[in-house]
């Protein structure tokens, strides 16, 4: 991808690039990378198919003999955002209930996505794309679910925030997205959030879990401030921390939970909230 990008930039007049000459050489642009970079490969599907190491699609998907529910499952796993609504409409039209689409199609699909991510069969961009497909599917099916009187399993309420002084929120947003798409209710307080604001939100919403994110060594200490303030106010709630600079040892030192990413967060929350 990088080589192709460099090659294309050179063809467009790039005069000076800072790069490691031992690691990069000018090769012909790679067709798959070029299509992706030029926006000609919707959702990067061809690029992913060409370069993902392991095949994860069910064999029947290729033969086109999947049931409507399996079609929906495959669409979430393959992040087919363009067709997910039509697939849901087809399934509903063929008489499958919205609850069954949810319980036997969408939820197992996003669970499978989590497993593939953990096994490193798929990577973060695919995880995000699948989560977005799931989000689209869930919002599309919600009216039909309400008509069905669908009672999803009630899941935990989670408050998420990037701590004071830290404006890095990409990771926190991904974790929030993944939690929502696993059925958790998430209140996202944003970034650069003071300890006082987090504690105010805890008092107001009484969440089951508070997720804190920090990306800098200078801001990770602010996680402790939030926890200390909540403890001093005798607020009962579980904390979960994450972000590139924190680890399990730091979480242990604060007496709180740690998760390395969104999928791990789903597991930890399911374990700690009964
Ligand atoms: C993008 C970025 C920025 C963007 C942020 C945009 C945004 N809206 O977030 C911008 C350009 C604004 C930025 C600014 C700065 N940045 Co910056 N930035 C990065 C960069 C390149 C990527 C971070 C990122 O988004 N990663 C991708 C996400 C998906 O990963 P993640 O955040 O780790 O999240 C995953 C997990 O950690 C976990 N997770 C995250 N949060 C949580 C929370 C919970 C509860 C759980 C369970 C899990 C979890 O799950 C996520 C998904 O898998 C990193 C370098 C790097 N490679 O990490 C530097 C980096 C974090 N930045 C750094 C610095 C120093 C700064 C600046 C101070 C630079 C400056 N001098 O102005 C400012 C900070 C200003 C401030 N007050 O915050 C340093 C921090 C060094 C340190 N260790 O302290 C880094 C490491 C770069 C470096 N090598 O020096 N930055």
Tab-separated table of C-alpha atoms and ligand atoms in Angstrom:
chain	number	residue	atom	x	y	z
A	1	UNK	CA	0.000	0.000	0.000
A	2	UNK	CA	2.753	2.449	0.975
A	3	UNK	CA	4.796	1.593	-2.090
A	4	UNK	CA	1.814	2.079	-4.346
A	5	UNK	CA	0.966	5.379	-2.678
A	6	UNK	CA	4.551	6.579	-3.115
A	7	UNK	CA	4.552	5.496	-6.723
A	8	UNK	CA	1.283	7.275	-7.441
A	9	UNK	CA	2.455	10.436	-5.673
A	10	UNK	CA	5.657	10.384	-7.738
A	11	UNK	CA	3.637	10.062	-10.933
A	12	UNK	CA	1.669	13.125	-9.783
A	13	UNK	CA	4.811	15.216	-9.324
A	14	UNK	CA	6.151	14.358	-5.857
A	15	UNK	CA	9.715	15.663	-5.772
A	16	UNK	CA	10.935	14.789	-2.293
A	17	UNK	CA	9.954	11.985	0.019
A	18	UNK	CA	11.442	11.146	3.410
A	19	UNK	CA	11.712	7.380	3.591
A	20	UNK	CA	13.926	4.492	4.546
A	21	UNK	CA	15.676	3.494	1.307
A	22	UNK	CA	16.472	0.058	2.721
A	23	UNK	CA	12.821	-0.725	3.221
A	24	UNK	CA	11.086	0.864	0.311
A	25	UNK	CA	11.762	0.478	-3.369
A	26	UNK	CA	9.860	1.742	-6.344
A	27	UNK	CA	7.795	-1.036	-7.734
A	28	UNK	CA	4.915	-0.895	-10.156
A	29	UNK	CA	1.709	0.207	-8.440
A	30	UNK	CA	-0.202	-2.726	-7.063
A	31	UNK	CA	-3.636	-2.915	-8.705
A	32	UNK	CA	-5.515	-3.757	-5.507
A	33	UNK	CA	-3.818	-1.035	-3.473
A	34	UNK	CA	-4.320	1.482	-6.282
A	35	UNK	CA	-8.047	0.723	-6.541
A	36	UNK	CA	-8.399	1.104	-2.790
A	37	UNK	CA	-6.464	4.384	-2.691
A	38	UNK	CA	-8.527	5.785	-5.561
A	39	UNK	CA	-11.822	4.826	-3.921
A	40	UNK	CA	-12.639	2.258	-6.614
A	41	UNK	CA	-12.824	-0.692	-4.220
A	42	UNK	CA	-15.957	-0.209	-2.119
A	43	UNK	CA	-15.244	-0.992	1.550
A	44	UNK	CA	-11.826	-2.353	0.496
A	45	UNK	CA	-13.489	-5.711	-0.117
A	46	UNK	CA	-11.256	-6.795	-3.023
A	47	UNK	CA	-8.085	-5.681	-1.261
A	48	UNK	CA	-9.055	-7.542	1.901
A	49	UNK	CA	-10.028	-10.664	-0.049
A	50	UNK	CA	-6.716	-10.611	-1.902
A	51	UNK	CA	-4.483	-10.077	1.117
A	52	UNK	CA	-6.264	-11.469	4.162
A	53	UNK	CA	-4.327	-14.558	5.155
A	54	UNK	CA	-7.224	-16.755	6.096
A	55	UNK	CA	-10.514	-17.362	4.397
A	56	UNK	CA	-13.327	-16.748	6.848
A	57	UNK	CA	-16.408	-16.669	4.623
A	58	UNK	CA	-18.654	-19.669	4.874
A	59	UNK	CA	-18.204	-21.826	1.759
A	60	UNK	CA	-21.887	-21.585	0.924
A	61	UNK	CA	-21.652	-17.785	0.666
A	62	UNK	CA	-19.796	-18.144	-2.585
A	63	UNK	CA	-22.265	-20.617	-3.963
A	64	UNK	CA	-25.092	-18.163	-3.243
A	65	UNK	CA	-27.093	-20.764	-1.351
A	66	UNK	CA	-27.284	-19.031	1.991
A	67	UNK	CA	-30.514	-18.585	3.904
A	68	UNK	CA	-31.677	-14.969	4.378
A	69	UNK	CA	-30.391	-15.028	7.973
A	70	UNK	CA	-26.996	-16.362	6.885
A	71	UNK	CA	-26.883	-13.713	4.163
A	72	UNK	CA	-27.327	-11.079	6.876
A	73	UNK	CA	-24.671	-12.739	9.012
A	74	UNK	CA	-22.218	-12.759	6.105
A	75	UNK	CA	-23.007	-9.138	5.298
A	76	UNK	CA	-22.056	-8.042	8.838
A	77	UNK	CA	-18.927	-10.205	8.857
A	78	UNK	CA	-17.906	-8.939	5.416
A	79	UNK	CA	-18.932	-5.351	6.289
A	80	UNK	CA	-21.310	-5.076	3.355
A	81	UNK	CA	-22.809	-1.732	4.347
A	82	UNK	CA	-24.351	-1.196	0.912
A	83	UNK	CA	-26.597	-4.255	0.949
A	84	UNK	CA	-27.415	-4.842	4.600
A	85	UNK	CA	-30.733	-2.945	4.538
A	86	UNK	CA	-31.965	-4.817	1.439
A	87	UNK	CA	-30.971	-8.141	2.974
A	88	UNK	CA	-32.956	-7.310	6.111
A	89	UNK	CA	-35.960	-6.235	4.011
A	90	UNK	CA	-35.786	-9.500	2.032
A	91	UNK	CA	-35.640	-11.561	5.219
A	92	UNK	CA	-38.616	-9.681	6.696
A	93	UNK	CA	-40.556	-10.107	3.447
A	94	UNK	CA	-39.876	-13.840	3.446
A	95	UNK	CA	-41.629	-14.036	6.816
A	96	UNK	CA	-38.650	-14.169	9.193
A	97	UNK	CA	-39.388	-12.200	12.352
A	98	UNK	CA	-37.300	-9.176	13.304
A	99	UNK	CA	-36.395	-10.836	16.636
A	100	UNK	CA	-35.120	-13.897	14.837
A	101	UNK	CA	-33.035	-11.734	12.471
A	102	UNK	CA	-31.602	-10.015	15.528
A	103	UNK	CA	-30.979	-13.100	17.687
A	104	UNK	CA	-29.972	-15.583	15.021
A	105	UNK	CA	-28.446	-13.272	12.423
A	106	UNK	CA	-27.051	-9.988	13.697
A	107	UNK	CA	-25.933	-10.866	17.224
A	108	UNK	CA	-24.070	-14.086	16.255
A	109	UNK	CA	-22.499	-12.147	13.350
A	110	UNK	CA	-21.000	-9.399	15.502
A	111	UNK	CA	-19.877	-12.040	18.015
A	112	UNK	CA	-18.118	-13.874	15.178
A	113	UNK	CA	-16.503	-10.585	14.092
A	114	UNK	CA	-15.109	-10.252	17.606
A	115	UNK	CA	-13.670	-13.752	17.463
A	116	UNK	CA	-12.075	-13.144	14.051
A	117	UNK	CA	-10.516	-9.928	15.380
A	118	UNK	CA	-9.099	-11.717	18.402
A	119	UNK	CA	-7.638	-14.444	16.222
A	120	UNK	CA	-6.113	-11.751	14.002
A	121	UNK	CA	-8.005	-13.026	10.968
A	122	UNK	CA	-9.417	-9.518	10.560
A	123	UNK	CA	-7.933	-6.209	11.715
A	124	UNK	CA	-9.120	-2.893	13.129
A	125	UNK	CA	-10.371	-1.344	9.843
A	126	UNK	CA	-12.497	-4.438	9.165
A	127	UNK	CA	-13.714	-4.475	12.766
A	128	UNK	CA	-14.824	-0.847	12.448
A	129	UNK	CA	-16.460	-1.483	9.069
A	130	UNK	CA	-18.356	-4.489	10.469
A	131	UNK	CA	-19.407	-2.462	13.506
A	132	UNK	CA	-20.737	0.257	11.220
A	133	UNK	CA	-22.645	-2.344	9.197
A	134	UNK	CA	-24.098	-3.667	12.440
A	135	UNK	CA	-25.039	-0.135	13.503
A	136	UNK	CA	-26.844	0.430	10.207
A	137	UNK	CA	-28.587	-2.941	10.528
A	138	UNK	CA	-29.699	-2.324	14.090
A	139	UNK	CA	-31.131	1.101	13.348
A	140	UNK	CA	-32.897	-0.274	10.250
A	141	UNK	CA	-34.488	-3.165	12.097
A	142	UNK	CA	-35.416	-1.264	15.269
A	143	UNK	CA	-38.971	-0.224	14.174
A	144	UNK	CA	-39.781	-3.839	13.228
A	145	UNK	CA	-38.322	-5.047	16.523
A	146	UNK	CA	-40.531	-2.623	18.425
A	147	UNK	CA	-43.578	-3.898	16.554
A	148	UNK	CA	-42.510	-7.453	17.488
A	149	UNK	CA	-42.223	-6.443	21.154
A	150	UNK	CA	-38.582	-7.609	21.075
A	151	UNK	CA	-37.080	-7.850	24.526
A	152	UNK	CA	-33.334	-7.862	24.127
A	153	UNK	CA	-31.264	-9.035	27.054
A	154	UNK	CA	-30.853	-5.923	29.177
A	155	UNK	CA	-27.197	-5.026	29.152
A	156	UNK	CA	-25.040	-2.724	31.206
A	157	UNK	CA	-25.014	1.076	31.064
A	158	UNK	CA	-21.505	2.309	30.380
A	159	UNK	CA	-20.163	5.848	30.640
A	160	UNK	CA	-17.112	6.526	28.481
A	161	UNK	CA	-14.688	9.448	28.633
A	162	UNK	CA	-11.183	10.439	27.631
A	163	UNK	CA	-9.632	11.954	30.734
A	164	UNK	CA	-8.776	15.614	31.343
A	165	UNK	CA	-5.920	17.052	29.309
A	166	UNK	CA	-6.189	14.389	26.631
A	167	UNK	CA	-7.878	15.033	23.296
A	168	UNK	CA	-7.196	11.606	21.761
A	169	UNK	CA	-10.625	10.103	21.227
A	170	UNK	CA	-10.353	7.783	18.224
A	171	UNK	CA	-9.783	4.680	20.351
A	172	UNK	CA	-12.442	5.677	22.887
A	173	UNK	CA	-14.947	6.215	20.044
A	174	UNK	CA	-14.164	2.792	18.597
A	175	UNK	CA	-14.655	1.151	21.981
A	176	UNK	CA	-17.990	3.019	22.398
A	177	UNK	CA	-19.112	1.890	18.934
A	178	UNK	CA	-18.255	-1.731	19.632
A	179	UNK	CA	-19.971	-1.687	23.028
A	180	UNK	CA	-23.133	-0.177	21.511
A	181	UNK	CA	-23.158	-2.744	18.775
A	182	UNK	CA	-22.939	-5.490	21.374
A	183	UNK	CA	-26.111	-4.145	22.969
A	184	UNK	CA	-24.661	-1.993	25.758
A	185	UNK	CA	-26.080	1.441	26.427
A	186	UNK	CA	-23.241	3.948	26.181
A	187	UNK	CA	-23.152	7.555	27.334
A	188	UNK	CA	-20.089	9.142	25.784
A	189	UNK	CA	-18.915	12.210	27.691
A	190	UNK	CA	-16.312	13.060	25.042
A	191	UNK	CA	-12.662	13.956	25.479
A	192	UNK	CA	-10.661	16.166	27.826
A	193	UNK	CA	-13.278	15.450	30.497
A	194	UNK	CA	-12.565	16.632	34.033
A	195	UNK	CA	-12.805	14.308	37.039
A	196	UNK	CA	-15.652	16.505	38.325
A	197	UNK	CA	-17.642	16.038	35.106
A	198	UNK	CA	-17.209	12.257	35.165
A	199	UNK	CA	-18.278	12.106	38.799
A	200	UNK	CA	-21.280	14.359	38.094
A	201	UNK	CA	-22.339	11.981	35.309
A	202	UNK	CA	-21.911	8.960	37.600
A	203	UNK	CA	-24.189	10.623	40.171
A	204	UNK	CA	-26.756	11.456	37.515
A	205	UNK	CA	-26.835	8.236	35.457
A	206	UNK	CA	-25.671	5.576	37.953
A	207	UNK	CA	-23.819	3.558	35.299
A	208	UNK	CA	-22.752	-0.046	35.793
A	209	UNK	CA	-19.318	0.693	34.374
A	210	UNK	CA	-17.218	3.797	33.719
A	211	UNK	CA	-14.708	3.443	30.904
A	212	UNK	CA	-11.761	5.842	30.937
A	213	UNK	CA	-9.302	6.348	28.116
A	214	UNK	CA	-5.831	7.950	28.121
A	215	UNK	CA	-3.240	8.041	25.365
A	216	UNK	CA	-0.495	10.024	27.065
A	217	UNK	CA	1.809	9.312	29.977
A	218	UNK	CA	1.025	12.840	31.193
A	219	UNK	CA	-2.729	12.218	31.306
A	220	UNK	CA	-2.941	8.675	32.618
A	221	UNK	CA	-2.531	10.074	36.145
A	222	UNK	CA	-5.888	11.805	35.638
A	223	UNK	CA	-7.555	8.381	35.629
A	224	UNK	CA	-6.545	8.058	39.272
A	225	UNK	CA	-8.034	11.500	40.000
A	226	UNK	CA	-11.421	10.394	38.650
A	227	UNK	CA	-11.347	7.158	40.630
A	228	UNK	CA	-10.204	8.890	43.841
A	229	UNK	CA	-12.925	11.525	43.520
A	230	UNK	CA	-15.629	8.887	42.937
A	231	UNK	CA	-14.384	6.890	45.936
A	232	UNK	CA	-14.308	10.028	48.123
A	233	UNK	CA	-17.978	10.612	47.204
A	234	UNK	CA	-18.703	6.959	48.068
A	235	UNK	CA	-20.023	6.293	44.569
A	236	UNK	CA	-20.361	2.625	43.791
A	237	UNK	CA	-19.414	1.755	40.232
A	238	UNK	CA	-16.858	-0.313	38.423
A	239	UNK	CA	-14.093	1.335	36.443
A	240	UNK	CA	-12.564	0.003	33.268
A	241	UNK	CA	-9.497	1.689	31.855
A	242	UNK	CA	-7.797	1.464	28.483
A	243	UNK	CA	-5.642	3.303	25.970
A	244	UNK	CA	-2.215	2.785	24.493
A	245	UNK	CA	-0.255	3.960	27.557
A	246	UNK	CA	-2.100	1.977	30.195
A	247	UNK	CA	-1.822	-1.713	30.940
A	248	UNK	CA	-3.112	-4.336	33.332
A	249	UNK	CA	-0.381	-3.593	35.872
A	250	UNK	CA	-1.433	0.079	36.024
A	251	UNK	CA	-5.093	-0.914	36.333
A	252	UNK	CA	-4.194	-3.329	39.140
A	253	UNK	CA	-2.315	-0.551	40.937
A	254	UNK	CA	-5.536	1.524	40.861
A	255	UNK	CA	-7.699	-1.447	41.813
A	256	UNK	CA	-9.755	-1.261	38.598
A	257	UNK	CA	-10.342	-3.347	35.467
A	258	UNK	CA	-8.374	-3.204	32.239
A	259	UNK	CA	-9.235	-4.108	28.650
A	260	UNK	CA	-6.920	-3.837	25.697
A	261	UNK	CA	-9.581	-2.979	23.093
A	262	UNK	CA	-13.305	-2.896	22.370
A	263	UNK	CA	-13.769	-6.633	22.020
A	264	UNK	CA	-11.850	-7.260	25.226
A	265	UNK	CA	-14.002	-4.552	26.877
A	266	UNK	CA	-17.169	-6.475	25.905
A	267	UNK	CA	-15.755	-9.591	27.588
A	268	UNK	CA	-14.613	-7.772	30.722
A	269	UNK	CA	-17.941	-5.951	31.141
A	270	UNK	CA	-19.900	-9.166	30.630
A	271	UNK	CA	-17.717	-10.737	33.315
A	272	UNK	CA	-17.871	-7.951	35.917
A	273	UNK	CA	-21.509	-6.916	35.527
A	274	UNK	CA	-23.838	-9.629	36.704
B	1	LIG	C1	-4.059	10.395	16.098
B	1	LIG	C2	-3.113	10.993	17.133
B	1	LIG	C3	-3.314	12.323	17.489
B	1	LIG	C4	-4.477	13.155	16.968
B	1	LIG	C5	-5.719	12.829	17.848
B	1	LIG	C6	-7.003	12.900	17.066
B	1	LIG	C7	-8.134	12.334	17.867
B	1	LIG	N1	-9.304	12.906	17.673
B	1	LIG	O1	-7.995	11.393	18.658
B	1	LIG	C8	-3.925	14.601	17.202
B	1	LIG	C9	-3.167	15.020	15.972
B	1	LIG	C10	-4.965	15.668	17.533
B	1	LIG	C11	-2.938	14.354	18.328
B	1	LIG	C12	-2.515	15.323	19.187
B	1	LIG	C13	-1.500	15.137	20.124
B	1	LIG	N2	-0.758	14.023	20.312
B	1	LIG	CO1	-1.155	12.342	19.469
B	1	LIG	N3	-1.222	10.711	18.583
B	1	LIG	C14	-2.057	10.229	17.698
B	1	LIG	C15	-1.587	8.812	17.288
B	1	LIG	C16	-0.833	8.959	15.966
B	1	LIG	C17	-2.651	7.757	17.108
B	1	LIG	C18	-3.601	7.581	18.295
B	1	LIG	C19	-4.784	6.756	17.828
B	1	LIG	O2	-5.855	7.284	17.529
B	1	LIG	N4	-4.591	5.440	17.690
B	1	LIG	C20	-5.595	4.525	17.105
B	1	LIG	C21	-6.571	4.056	18.176
B	1	LIG	C22	-7.597	3.122	17.523
B	1	LIG	O3	-5.845	3.320	19.134
B	1	LIG	P1	-5.921	3.641	20.700
B	1	LIG	O4	-6.241	5.054	20.918
B	1	LIG	O5	-4.750	3.054	21.361
B	1	LIG	O6	-7.242	2.848	21.166
B	1	LIG	C23	-7.342	1.430	21.219
B	1	LIG	C24	-6.875	0.834	22.554
B	1	LIG	O7	-5.857	1.557	23.183
B	1	LIG	C25	-8.137	0.729	23.370
B	1	LIG	N5	-8.660	1.849	24.138
B	1	LIG	C26	-8.526	3.168	23.987
B	1	LIG	N6	-9.238	3.831	24.888
B	1	LIG	C27	-9.866	2.921	25.652
B	1	LIG	C28	-10.736	3.053	26.737
B	1	LIG	C29	-11.247	1.926	27.343
B	1	LIG	C30	-12.174	2.067	28.498
B	1	LIG	C31	-10.867	0.637	26.869
B	1	LIG	C32	-11.394	-0.572	27.521
B	1	LIG	C33	-9.996	0.489	25.794
B	1	LIG	C34	-9.510	1.644	25.186
B	1	LIG	O8	-9.087	0.371	22.388
B	1	LIG	C35	-8.829	1.127	21.187
B	1	LIG	C36	-9.306	0.321	20.012
B	1	LIG	O9	-8.552	-0.855	19.845
B	1	LIG	C37	-0.628	8.433	18.482
B	1	LIG	C38	0.526	7.492	18.121
B	1	LIG	C39	0.141	6.049	18.224
B	1	LIG	N7	0.643	5.286	17.309
B	1	LIG	O10	-0.592	5.649	19.127
B	1	LIG	C40	-0.135	9.802	18.926
B	1	LIG	C41	0.265	10.029	20.389
B	1	LIG	C42	-0.734	9.351	21.301
B	1	LIG	N8	0.163	11.469	20.518
B	1	LIG	C43	1.076	11.966	21.289
B	1	LIG	C44	1.236	13.349	21.593
B	1	LIG	C45	2.437	13.721	22.442
B	1	LIG	C46	0.299	14.293	21.147
B	1	LIG	C47	0.341	15.786	21.394
B	1	LIG	C48	0.747	16.241	22.799
B	1	LIG	C49	1.252	16.394	20.325
B	1	LIG	C50	1.576	17.861	20.508
B	1	LIG	N9	2.806	18.086	20.884
B	1	LIG	O11	0.717	18.689	20.344
B	1	LIG	C51	-1.116	16.195	21.077
B	1	LIG	C52	-2.006	15.988	22.316
B	1	LIG	C53	-2.844	17.081	22.676
B	1	LIG	C54	-3.692	16.655	23.869
B	1	LIG	N10	-3.778	17.517	24.820
B	1	LIG	O12	-4.230	15.550	23.932
B	1	LIG	C55	2.021	10.886	21.814
B	1	LIG	C56	1.811	10.537	23.281
B	1	LIG	C57	3.139	10.202	23.962
B	1	LIG	C58	2.952	9.668	25.328
B	1	LIG	N11	3.198	8.368	25.474
B	1	LIG	O13	2.597	10.345	26.232
B	1	LIG	C59	1.767	9.720	20.791
B	1	LIG	C60	1.975	8.309	21.384
B	1	LIG	C61	2.713	9.960	19.605
B	1	LIG	C62	4.187	9.780	19.968
B	1	LIG	N12	4.781	8.634	19.676
B	1	LIG	O14	4.792	10.661	20.490
B	1	LIG	N13	-2.526	13.071	18.335
